[in-house]
JSON list of C-alpha atoms in Angstrom, two decimals:
[
{"chain": "R", "resi": 606, "resn": "MET", "atom": "CA", "xyz": [129.01, 123.95, 98.11]},
{"chain": "R", "resi": 607, "resn": "THR", "atom": "CA", "xyz": [130.30, 126.02, 100.99]},
{"chain": "R", "resi": 608, "resn": "HIS", "atom": "CA", "xyz": [130.29, 125.16, 104.67]},
{"chain": "R", "resi": 609, "resn": "PRO", "atom": "CA", "xyz": [131.75, 126.88, 107.75]},
{"chain": "R", "resi": 610, "resn": "ARG", "atom": "CA", "xyz": [134.48, 124.37, 108.63]},
{"chain": "R", "resi": 611, "resn": "PRO", "atom": "CA", "xyz": [137.31, 123.93, 106.13]},
{"chain": "R", "resi": 612, "resn": "GLY", "atom": "CA", "xyz": [137.94, 120.22, 105.72]},
{"chain": "R", "resi": 613, "resn": "GLY", "atom": "CA", "xyz": [135.01, 119.13, 107.89]},
{"chain": "R", "resi": 614, "resn": "TRP", "atom": "CA", "xyz": [131.82, 117.79, 106.35]},
{"chain": "R", "resi": 615, "resn": "PHE", "atom": "CA", "xyz": [128.54, 116.93, 108.06]},
{"chain": "R", "resi": 616, "resn": "ILE", "atom": "CA", "xyz": [126.55, 114.52, 105.88]},
{"chain": "R", "resi": 617, "resn": "THR", "atom": "CA", "xyz": [123.28, 112.92, 106.93]},
{"chain": "R", "resi": 618, "resn": "PHE", "atom": "CA", "xyz": [121.49, 109.87, 105.56]},
{"chain": "R", "resi": 619, "resn": "GLU", "atom": "CA", "xyz": [117.71, 109.99, 105.74]},
{"chain": "R", "resi": 620, "resn": "GLY", "atom": "CA", "xyz": [114.78, 107.77, 104.83]},
{"chain": "R", "resi": 621, "resn": "ILE", "atom": "CA", "xyz": [112.34, 105.29, 106.31]},
{"chain": "R", "resi": 622, "resn": "ASP", "atom": "CA", "xyz": [113.64, 101.97, 107.61]},
{"chain": "R", "resi": 623, "resn": "GLY", "atom": "CA", "xyz": [114.20, 99.61, 104.70]},
{"chain": "R", "resi": 624, "resn": "ALA", "atom": "CA", "xyz": [115.26, 102.37, 102.30]},
{"chain": "R", "resi": 625, "resn": "GLY", "atom": "CA", "xyz": [118.91, 101.23, 102.30]},
{"chain": "R", "resi": 626, "resn": "LYS", "atom": "CA", "xyz": [120.57, 104.25, 103.89]},
{"chain": "R", "resi": 627, "resn": "SER", "atom": "CA", "xyz": [122.37, 102.15, 106.50]},
{"chain": "R", "resi": 628, "resn": "THR", "atom": "CA", "xyz": [123.93, 100.09, 103.70]},
{"chain": "R", "resi": 629, "resn": "HIS", "atom": "CA", "xyz": [125.40, 103.06, 101.87]},
{"chain": "R", "resi": 630, "resn": "LEU", "atom": "CA", "xyz": [126.67, 105.02, 104.88]},
{"chain": "R", "resi": 631, "resn": "PRO", "atom": "CA", "xyz": [129.56, 102.59, 105.63]},
{"chain": "R", "resi": 632, "resn": "ALA", "atom": "CA", "xyz": [130.28, 102.35, 101.90]},
{"chain": "R", "resi": 633, "resn": "LEU", "atom": "CA", "xyz": [130.79, 106.12, 101.74]},
{"chain": "R", "resi": 634, "resn": "ALA", "atom": "CA", "xyz": [132.88, 105.98, 104.91]},
{"chain": "R", "resi": 635, "resn": "GLN", "atom": "CA", "xyz": [135.14, 103.40, 103.30]},
{"chain": "R", "resi": 636, "resn": "ALA", "atom": "CA", "xyz": [135.49, 105.50, 100.13]},
{"chain": "R", "resi": 637, "resn": "LEU", "atom": "CA", "xyz": [136.41, 108.57, 102.18]},
{"chain": "R", "resi": 638, "resn": "GLN", "atom": "CA", "xyz": [138.89, 106.67, 104.33]},
{"chain": "R", "resi": 639, "resn": "ALA", "atom": "CA", "xyz": [140.53, 105.36, 101.16]},
{"chain": "R", "resi": 640, "resn": "GLN", "atom": "CA", "xyz": [141.19, 109.01, 100.27]},
{"chain": "R", "resi": 641, "resn": "GLY", "atom": "CA", "xyz": [142.81, 109.64, 103.65]},
{"chain": "R", "resi": 642, "resn": "ARG", "atom": "CA", "xyz": [139.88, 111.28, 105.41]},
{"chain": "R", "resi": 643, "resn": "VAL", "atom": "CA", "xyz": [139.07, 110.72, 109.07]},
{"chain": "R", "resi": 644, "resn": "VAL", "atom": "CA", "xyz": [135.42, 109.68, 109.32]},
{"chain": "R", "resi": 645, "resn": "LEU", "atom": "CA", "xyz": [133.00, 109.55, 112.24]},
{"chain": "R", "resi": 646, "resn": "GLN", "atom": "CA", "xyz": [130.10, 107.16, 111.61]},
{"chain": "R", "resi": 647, "resn": "THR", "atom": "CA", "xyz": [127.22, 107.85, 113.97]},
{"chain": "R", "resi": 648, "resn": "ARG", "atom": "CA", "xyz": [123.44, 107.70, 114.26]},
{"chain": "R", "resi": 649, "resn": "GLU", "atom": "CA", "xyz": [120.35, 109.30, 115.72]},
{"chain": "R", "resi": 650, "resn": "PRO", "atom": "CA", "xyz": [118.91, 108.87, 118.15]},
{"chain": "R", "resi": 651, "resn": "GLY", "atom": "CA", "xyz": [122.23, 107.79, 119.63]},
{"chain": "R", "resi": 652, "resn": "GLY", "atom": "CA", "xyz": [125.89, 108.50, 119.08]},
{"chain": "R", "resi": 653, "resn": "THR", "atom": "CA", "xyz": [126.85, 109.11, 122.73]},
{"chain": "R", "resi": 654, "resn": "PRO", "atom": "CA", "xyz": [126.32, 106.99, 125.87]},
{"chain": "R", "resi": 655, "resn": "LEU", "atom": "CA", "xyz": [123.47, 109.22, 127.04]},
{"chain": "R", "resi": 656, "resn": "ALA", "atom": "CA", "xyz": [121.83, 109.41, 123.61]},
{"chain": "R", "resi": 657, "resn": "GLU", "atom": "CA", "xyz": [122.05, 105.64, 123.21]},
{"chain": "R", "resi": 658, "resn": "ARG", "atom": "CA", "xyz": [120.19, 105.18, 126.49]},
{"chain": "R", "resi": 659, "resn": "LEU", "atom": "CA", "xyz": [117.51, 107.59, 125.30]},
{"chain": "R", "resi": 660, "resn": "ARG", "atom": "CA", "xyz": [117.36, 105.64, 122.02]},
{"chain": "R", "resi": 661, "resn": "GLU", "atom": "CA", "xyz": [116.34, 102.50, 123.88]},
{"chain": "R", "resi": 662, "resn": "LEU", "atom": "CA", "xyz": [113.50, 104.38, 125.54]},
{"chain": "R", "resi": 663, "resn": "LEU", "atom": "CA", "xyz": [112.38, 105.95, 122.27]},
{"chain": "R", "resi": 664, "resn": "LEU", "atom": "CA", "xyz": [112.35, 102.69, 120.35]},
{"chain": "R", "resi": 665, "resn": "HIS", "atom": "CA", "xyz": [110.69, 100.52, 122.95]},
{"chain": "R", "resi": 666, "resn": "GLU", "atom": "CA", "xyz": [108.74, 102.52, 125.56]},
{"chain": "R", "resi": 667, "resn": "PRO", "atom": "CA", "xyz": [105.25, 103.93, 124.84]},
{"chain": "R", "resi": 668, "resn": "MET", "atom": "CA", "xyz": [105.01, 107.72, 125.16]},
{"chain": "R", "resi": 669, "resn": "ASP", "atom": "CA", "xyz": [103.02, 110.64, 123.81]},
{"chain": "R", "resi": 670, "resn": "PRO", "atom": "CA", "xyz": [104.27, 112.73, 120.83]},
{"chain": "R", "resi": 671, "resn": "LEU", "atom": "CA", "xyz": [105.50, 115.64, 122.97]},
{"chain": "R", "resi": 672, "resn": "CYS", "atom": "CA", "xyz": [107.59, 113.37, 125.19]},
{"chain": "R", "resi": 673, "resn": "GLU", "atom": "CA", "xyz": [108.91, 111.65, 122.05]},
{"chain": "R", "resi": 674, "resn": "ALA", "atom": "CA", "xyz": [109.93, 114.95, 120.45]},
{"chain": "R", "resi": 675, "resn": "LEU", "atom": "CA", "xyz": [111.58, 116.25, 123.62]},
{"chain": "R", "resi": 676, "resn": "LEU", "atom": "CA", "xyz": [113.60, 113.06, 124.07]},
{"chain": "R", "resi": 677, "resn": "MET", "atom": "CA", "xyz": [114.68, 113.17, 120.42]},
{"chain": "R", "resi": 678, "resn": "PHE", "atom": "CA", "xyz": [116.03, 116.69, 120.80]},
{"chain": "R", "resi": 679, "resn": "ALA", "atom": "CA", "xyz": [117.60, 115.94, 124.18]},
{"chain": "R", "resi": 680, "resn": "ALA", "atom": "CA", "xyz": [119.50, 113.06, 122.60]},
{"chain": "R", "resi": 681, "resn": "ARG", "atom": "CA", "xyz": [120.42, 115.31, 119.66]},
{"chain": "R", "resi": 682, "resn": "ARG", "atom": "CA", "xyz": [121.78, 118.06, 121.89]},
{"chain": "R", "resi": 683, "resn": "ASP", "atom": "CA", "xyz": [124.13, 115.66, 123.68]},
{"chain": "R", "resi": 684, "resn": "HIS", "atom": "CA", "xyz": [125.11, 114.05, 120.39]},
{"chain": "R", "resi": 685, "resn": "TRP", "atom": "CA", "xyz": [125.86, 117.41, 118.81]},
{"chain": "R", "resi": 686, "resn": "GLN", "atom": "CA", "xyz": [127.91, 118.77, 121.69]},
{"chain": "R", "resi": 687, "resn": "ARG", "atom": "CA", "xyz": [129.87, 115.63, 122.57]},
{"chain": "R", "resi": 688, "resn": "ALA", "atom": "CA", "xyz": [130.39, 113.96, 119.19]},
{"chain": "R", "resi": 689, "resn": "ILE", "atom": "CA", "xyz": [129.44, 115.87, 116.04]},
{"chain": "R", "resi": 690, "resn": "GLU", "atom": "CA", "xyz": [130.76, 119.36, 116.86]},
{"chain": "R", "resi": 691, "resn": "PRO", "atom": "CA", "xyz": [134.17, 118.17, 118.11]},
{"chain": "R", "resi": 692, "resn": "ALA", "atom": "CA", "xyz": [134.64, 115.96, 115.05]},
{"chain": "R", "resi": 693, "resn": "LEU", "atom": "CA", "xyz": [133.78, 118.79, 112.65]},
{"chain": "R", "resi": 694, "resn": "ALA", "atom": "CA", "xyz": [136.09, 121.17, 114.53]},
{"chain": "R", "resi": 695, "resn": "ALA", "atom": "CA", "xyz": [138.89, 118.63, 114.02]},
{"chain": "R", "resi": 696, "resn": "GLY", "atom": "CA", "xyz": [138.24, 118.60, 110.27]},
{"chain": "R", "resi": 697, "resn": "GLN", "atom": "CA", "xyz": [136.67, 115.14, 110.18]},
{"chain": "R", "resi": 698, "resn": "VAL", "atom": "CA", "xyz": [133.82, 113.97, 107.97]},
{"chain": "R", "resi": 699, "resn": "VAL", "atom": "CA", "xyz": [130.73, 113.12, 110.02]},
{"chain": "R", "resi": 700, "resn": "LEU", "atom": "CA", "xyz": [128.33, 110.61, 108.47]},
{"chain": "R", "resi": 701, "resn": "CYS", "atom": "CA", "xyz": [125.12, 110.43, 110.49]},
{"chain": "R", "resi": 702, "resn": "ASP", "atom": "CA", "xyz": [122.27, 107.96, 110.08]},
{"chain": "R", "resi": 703, "resn": "ARG", "atom": "CA", "xyz": [119.37, 110.42, 110.49]},
{"chain": "R", "resi": 704, "resn": "PHE", "atom": "CA", "xyz": [119.25, 113.89, 112.03]},
{"chain": "R", "resi": 705, "resn": "THR", "atom": "CA", "xyz": [116.61, 116.61, 112.46]},
{"chain": "R", "resi": 706, "resn": "ASP", "atom": "CA", "xyz": [114.91, 115.98, 109.11]},
{"chain": "R", "resi": 707, "resn": "ALA", "atom": "CA", "xyz": [113.82, 112.64, 110.58]},
{"chain": "R", "resi": 708, "resn": "THR", "atom": "CA", "xyz": [112.19, 114.37, 113.55]},
{"chain": "R", "resi": 709, "resn": "PHE", "atom": "CA", "xyz": [110.14, 116.59, 111.26]},
{"chain": "R", "resi": 710, "resn": "ALA", "atom": "CA", "xyz": [109.23, 113.58, 109.11]},
{"chain": "R", "resi": 711, "resn": "TYR", "atom": "CA", "xyz": [108.42, 111.10, 111.92]},
{"chain": "R", "resi": 712, "resn": "GLN", "atom": "CA", "xyz": [107.19, 113.22, 114.82]},
{"chain": "R", "resi": 713, "resn": "GLY", "atom": "CA", "xyz": [105.93, 116.16, 112.74]},
{"chain": "R", "resi": 714, "resn": "HIS", "atom": "CA", "xyz": [104.26, 114.50, 109.77]},
{"chain": "R", "resi": 715, "resn": "GLY", "atom": "CA", "xyz": [104.00, 110.91, 110.96]},
{"chain": "R", "resi": 716, "resn": "ARG", "atom": "CA", "xyz": [102.65, 111.70, 114.44]},
{"chain": "R", "resi": 717, "resn": "GLY", "atom": "CA", "xyz": [101.02, 114.99, 113.45]},
{"chain": "R", "resi": 718, "resn": "PHE", "atom": "CA", "xyz": [103.00, 116.94, 116.05]},
{"chain": "R", "resi": 719, "resn": "ASP", "atom": "CA", "xyz": [103.11, 120.75, 115.87]},
{"chain": "R", "resi": 720, "resn": "LEU", "atom": "CA", "xyz": [105.77, 121.74, 113.31]},
{"chain": "R", "resi": 721, "resn": "GLY", "atom": "CA", "xyz": [106.12, 125.17, 114.92]},
{"chain": "R", "resi": 722, "resn": "VAL", "atom": "CA", "xyz": [107.18, 123.58, 118.20]},
{"chain": "R", "resi": 723, "resn": "LEU", "atom": "CA", "xyz": [109.70, 121.44, 116.32]},
{"chain": "R", "resi": 724, "resn": "ASP", "atom": "CA", "xyz": [111.07, 124.59, 114.66]},
{"chain": "R", "resi": 725, "resn": "THR", "atom": "CA", "xyz": [111.59, 126.12, 118.10]},
{"chain": "R", "resi": 726, "resn": "LEU", "atom": "CA", "xyz": [113.28, 123.01, 119.48]},
{"chain": "R", "resi": 727, "resn": "GLU", "atom": "CA", "xyz": [115.51, 122.85, 116.41]},
{"chain": "R", "resi": 728, "resn": "ARG", "atom": "CA", "xyz": [116.69, 126.43, 117.00]},
{"chain": "R", "resi": 729, "resn": "TRP", "atom": "CA", "xyz": [117.31, 125.80, 120.71]},
{"chain": "R", "resi": 730, "resn": "VAL", "atom": "CA", "xyz": [119.35, 122.66, 120.09]},
{"chain": "R", "resi": 731, "resn": "GLN", "atom": "CA", "xyz": [121.23, 123.51, 116.91]},
{"chain": "R", "resi": 732, "resn": "THR", "atom": "CA", "xyz": [122.12, 127.21, 117.21]},
{"chain": "R", "resi": 733, "resn": "ASP", "atom": "CA", "xyz": [125.85, 127.66, 117.78]},
{"chain": "R", "resi": 734, "resn": "ALA", "atom": "CA", "xyz": [127.74, 130.29, 119.78]},
{"chain": "R", "resi": 735, "resn": "GLN", "atom": "CA", "xyz": [127.74, 132.61, 116.76]},
{"chain": "R", "resi": 736, "resn": "GLY", "atom": "CA", "xyz": [123.95, 132.45, 116.48]},
{"chain": "R", "resi": 737, "resn": "ARG", "atom": "CA", "xyz": [123.92, 130.22, 113.38]},
{"chain": "R", "resi": 738, "resn": "LEU", "atom": "CA", "xyz": [121.41, 127.42, 113.00]},
{"chain": "R", "resi": 739, "resn": "ARG", "atom": "CA", "xyz": [123.63, 124.44, 112.21]},
{"chain": "R", "resi": 740, "resn": "GLN", "atom": "CA", "xyz": [122.38, 122.07, 109.55]},
{"chain": "R", "resi": 741, "resn": "PRO", "atom": "CA", "xyz": [124.08, 119.24, 107.67]},
{"chain": "R", "resi": 742, "resn": "ASP", "atom": "CA", "xyz": [126.21, 120.30, 104.72]},
{"chain": "R", "resi": 743, "resn": "LEU", "atom": "CA", "xyz": [124.59, 117.59, 102.62]},
{"chain": "R", "resi": 744, "resn": "THR", "atom": "CA", "xyz": [121.63, 115.28, 103.21]},
{"chain": "R", "resi": 745, "resn": "LEU", "atom": "CA", "xyz": [121.03, 112.16, 101.13]},
{"chain": "R", "resi": 746, "resn": "TRP", "atom": "CA", "xyz": [117.36, 111.18, 101.25]},
{"chain": "R", "resi": 747, "resn": "PHE", "atom": "CA", "xyz": [116.88, 107.54, 100.28]},
{"chain": "R", "resi": 748, "resn": "ASP", "atom": "CA", "xyz": [113.32, 107.51, 99.00]},
{"chain": "R", "resi": 749, "resn": "VAL", "atom": "CA", "xyz": [111.33, 104.30, 98.63]},
{"chain": "R", "resi": 750, "resn": "PRO", "atom": "CA", "xyz": [107.59, 103.51, 98.81]},
{"chain": "R", "resi": 751, "resn": "PRO", "atom": "CA", "xyz": [106.66, 102.28, 102.31]},
{"chain": "R", "resi": 752, "resn": "ALA", "atom": "CA", "xyz": [105.25, 99.01, 100.97]},
{"chain": "R", "resi": 753, "resn": "VAL", "atom": "CA", "xyz": [108.62, 98.18, 99.39]},
{"chain": "R", "resi": 754, "resn": "ALA", "atom": "CA", "xyz": [110.48, 99.11, 102.58]},
{"chain": "R", "resi": 755, "resn": "ALA", "atom": "CA", "xyz": [108.16, 96.90, 104.64]},
{"chain": "R", "resi": 756, "resn": "GLN", "atom": "CA", "xyz": [108.86, 93.92, 102.39]},
{"chain": "R", "resi": 757, "resn": "ARG", "atom": "CA", "xyz": [112.59, 94.43, 102.79]},
{"chain": "R", "resi": 758, "resn": "LEU", "atom": "CA", "xyz": [112.36, 94.66, 106.58]},
{"chain": "R", "resi": 759, "resn": "ALA", "atom": "CA", "xyz": [110.03, 91.71, 107.06]},
{"chain": "R", "resi": 760, "resn": "ALA", "atom": "CA", "xyz": [112.78, 89.16, 106.51]},
{"chain": "R", "resi": 761, "resn": "VAL", "atom": "CA", "xyz": [115.46, 91.06, 108.46]},
{"chain": "R", "resi": 762, "resn": "ARG", "atom": "CA", "xyz": [114.35, 91.77, 112.05]},
{"chain": "R", "resi": 763, "resn": "THR", "atom": "CA", "xyz": [111.57, 92.12, 114.57]},
{"chain": "R", "resi": 764, "resn": "PRO", "atom": "CA", "xyz": [110.13, 95.63, 114.24]},
{"chain": "R", "resi": 765, "resn": "ASP", "atom": "CA", "xyz": [110.65, 98.25, 116.95]},
{"chain": "R", "resi": 766, "resn": "ARG", "atom": "CA", "xyz": [107.96, 100.71, 118.09]},
{"chain": "R", "resi": 767, "resn": "PHE", "atom": "CA", "xyz": [108.36, 102.87, 114.98]},
{"chain": "R", "resi": 768, "resn": "GLU", "atom": "CA", "xyz": [108.79, 100.09, 112.44]},
{"chain": "R", "resi": 769, "resn": "ALA", "atom": "CA", "xyz": [105.57, 98.46, 113.70]},
{"chain": "R", "resi": 770, "resn": "GLU", "atom": "CA", "xyz": [103.49, 101.46, 112.62]},
{"chain": "R", "resi": 771, "resn": "PRO", "atom": "CA", "xyz": [101.01, 100.92, 109.73]},
{"chain": "R", "resi": 772, "resn": "LEU", "atom": "CA", "xyz": [101.80, 101.84, 106.13]},
{"chain": "R", "resi": 773, "resn": "ALA", "atom": "CA", "xyz": [99.67, 105.01, 106.39]},
{"chain": "R", "resi": 774, "resn": "PHE", "atom": "CA", "xyz": [102.09, 106.33, 109.03]},
{"chain": "R", "resi": 775, "resn": "PHE", "atom": "CA", "xyz": [105.06, 105.82, 106.72]},
{"chain": "R", "resi": 776, "resn": "GLU", "atom": "CA", "xyz": [103.22, 107.46, 103.83]},
{"chain": "R", "resi": 777, "resn": "ARG", "atom": "CA", "xyz": [102.95, 110.55, 106.02]},
{"chain": "R", "resi": 778, "resn": "VAL", "atom": "CA", "xyz": [106.62, 110.24, 106.99]},
{"chain": "R", "resi": 779, "resn": "ARG", "atom": "CA", "xyz": [107.58, 110.02, 103.32]},
{"chain": "R", "resi": 780, "resn": "ALA", "atom": "CA", "xyz": [105.52, 113.14, 102.61]},
{"chain": "R", "resi": 781, "resn": "GLY", "atom": "CA", "xyz": [107.35, 114.84, 105.47]},
{"chain": "R", "resi": 782, "resn": "TYR", "atom": "CA", "xyz": [110.70, 114.08, 103.92]},
{"chain": "R", "resi": 783, "resn": "ALA", "atom": "CA", "xyz": [109.43, 115.40, 100.59]},
{"chain": "R", "resi": 784, "resn": "ALA", "atom": "CA", "xyz": [108.37, 118.63, 102.28]},
{"chain": "R", "resi": 785, "resn": "ARG", "atom": "CA", "xyz": [111.79, 119.06, 103.90]},
{"chain": "R", "resi": 786, "resn": "ALA", "atom": "CA", "xyz": [113.50, 118.38, 100.56]},
{"chain": "R", "resi": 787, "resn": "SER", "atom": "CA", "xyz": [111.31, 120.93, 98.81]},
{"chain": "R", "resi": 788, "resn": "ALA", "atom": "CA", "xyz": [112.16, 123.54, 101.45]},
{"chain": "R", "resi": 789, "resn": "ALA", "atom": "CA", "xyz": [115.94, 122.90, 101.24]},
{"chain": "R", "resi": 790, "resn": "PRO", "atom": "CA", "xyz": [116.74, 121.67, 97.70]},
{"chain": "R", "resi": 791, "resn": "GLU", "atom": "CA", "xyz": [120.33, 122.93, 97.91]},
{"chain": "R", "resi": 792, "resn": "ARG", "atom": "CA", "xyz": [121.00, 120.64, 100.87]},
{"chain": "R", "resi": 793, "resn": "ILE", "atom": "CA", "xyz": [118.74, 117.61, 100.46]},
{"chain": "R", "resi": 794, "resn": "VAL", "atom": "CA", "xyz": [119.27, 115.31, 97.47]},
{"chain": "R", "resi": 795, "resn": "ARG", "atom": "CA", "xyz": [116.64, 112.67, 96.75]},
{"chain": "R", "resi": 796, "resn": "ILE", "atom": "CA", "xyz": [118.05, 109.25, 95.90]},
{"chain": "R", "resi": 797, "resn": "ASP", "atom": "CA", "xyz": [115.69, 106.76, 94.21]},
{"chain": "R", "resi": 798, "resn": "ALA", "atom": "CA", "xyz": [116.29, 103.79, 96.50]},
{"chain": "R", "resi": 799, "resn": "THR", "atom": "CA", "xyz": [114.02, 101.39, 94.61]},
{"chain": "R", "resi": 800, "resn": "ARG", "atom": "CA", "xyz": [116.85, 100.56, 92.19]},
{"chain": "R", "resi": 801, "resn": "PRO", "atom": "CA", "xyz": [119.48, 97.83, 92.59]},
{"chain": "R", "resi": 802, "resn": "LEU", "atom": "CA", "xyz": [122.19, 98.63, 95.17]},
{"chain": "R", "resi": 803, "resn": "PRO", "atom": "CA", "xyz": [124.98, 99.24, 92.59]},
{"chain": "R", "resi": 804, "resn": "GLN", "atom": "CA", "xyz": [122.86, 101.88, 90.84]},
{"chain": "R", "resi": 805, "resn": "VAL", "atom": "CA", "xyz": [121.98, 103.58, 94.12]},
{"chain": "R", "resi": 806, "resn": "TRP", "atom": "CA", "xyz": [125.63, 103.62, 95.18]},
{"chain": "R", "resi": 807, "resn": "ALA", "atom": "CA", "xyz": [126.66, 105.05, 91.81]},
{"chain": "R", "resi": 808, "resn": "GLU", "atom": "CA", "xyz": [124.33, 108.00, 92.39]},
{"chain": "R", "resi": 809, "resn": "VAL", "atom": "CA", "xyz": [125.57, 108.49, 95.96]},
{"chain": "R", "resi": 810, "resn": "GLU", "atom": "CA", "xyz": [129.14, 108.53, 94.68]},
{"chain": "R", "resi": 811, "resn": "SER", "atom": "CA", "xyz": [128.22, 110.92, 91.84]},
{"chain": "R", "resi": 812, "resn": "VAL", "atom": "CA", "xyz": [126.50, 113.37, 94.18]},
{"chain": "R", "resi": 813, "resn": "CYS", "atom": "CA", "xyz": [129.41, 113.33, 96.62]},
{"chain": "R", "resi": 814, "resn": "ARG", "atom": "CA", "xyz": [131.93, 113.95, 93.84]},
{"chain": "R", "resi": 815, "resn": "ALA", "atom": "CA", "xyz": [129.84, 116.80, 92.45]},
{"chain": "R", "resi": 816, "resn": "ARG", "atom": "CA", "xyz": [129.66, 118.43, 95.91]},
{"chain": "R", "resi": 817, "resn": "GLY", "atom": "CA", "xyz": [133.39, 117.99, 96.54]},
{"chain": "R", "resi": 818, "resn": "VAL", "atom": "CA", "xyz": [132.98, 115.46, 99.33]},
{"chain": "R", "resi": 819, "resn": "LEU", "atom": "CA", "xyz": [134.86, 112.82, 97.32]},
{"chain": "R", "resi": 820, "resn": "ALA", "atom": "CA", "xyz": [137.85, 113.66, 95.18]}
]
């Protein structure tokens, strides 16, 4: 798999809450660091002081879908410019818990927001100085039925504004992820996250070795 920055990888972890992505991101970071790579672990919304402040608003304050989408991309722009882009330019591996695929899945399919508007915002925020639309080099989509994810989360924490949505919302989000994966099969790899953690990690490791992320 080719990407524009020799030595630098941008890898995103996607899926609904409870899918297990946040468990495997630090595991991959540890494996990469063991091979001598410098790794930036980050998340969306968040990753910079400004984006983290916007995250708190997004997770806890009521707002309409347009405001939600605009804040997501505002946070992403700051995150990209101040954290992700400099790390990639330095040859680091960036592991990000969610990125733009989540916006299309949650705001686009979950909320029913206009996908054409999201396409426009994506181009505005992620087009670089050379006119290229920057996307992750690899996206791992941890797929799990919403009912299973809800059971996993129930014993872990009090739900935020998104996690408190009904199962029908997460079914739409899951369909949104499937649509993104179908449109970009060379980038997005579906991981069956219903299996035991060791089996899921084995597939993550296998995919990363096949793509040249891990030696």
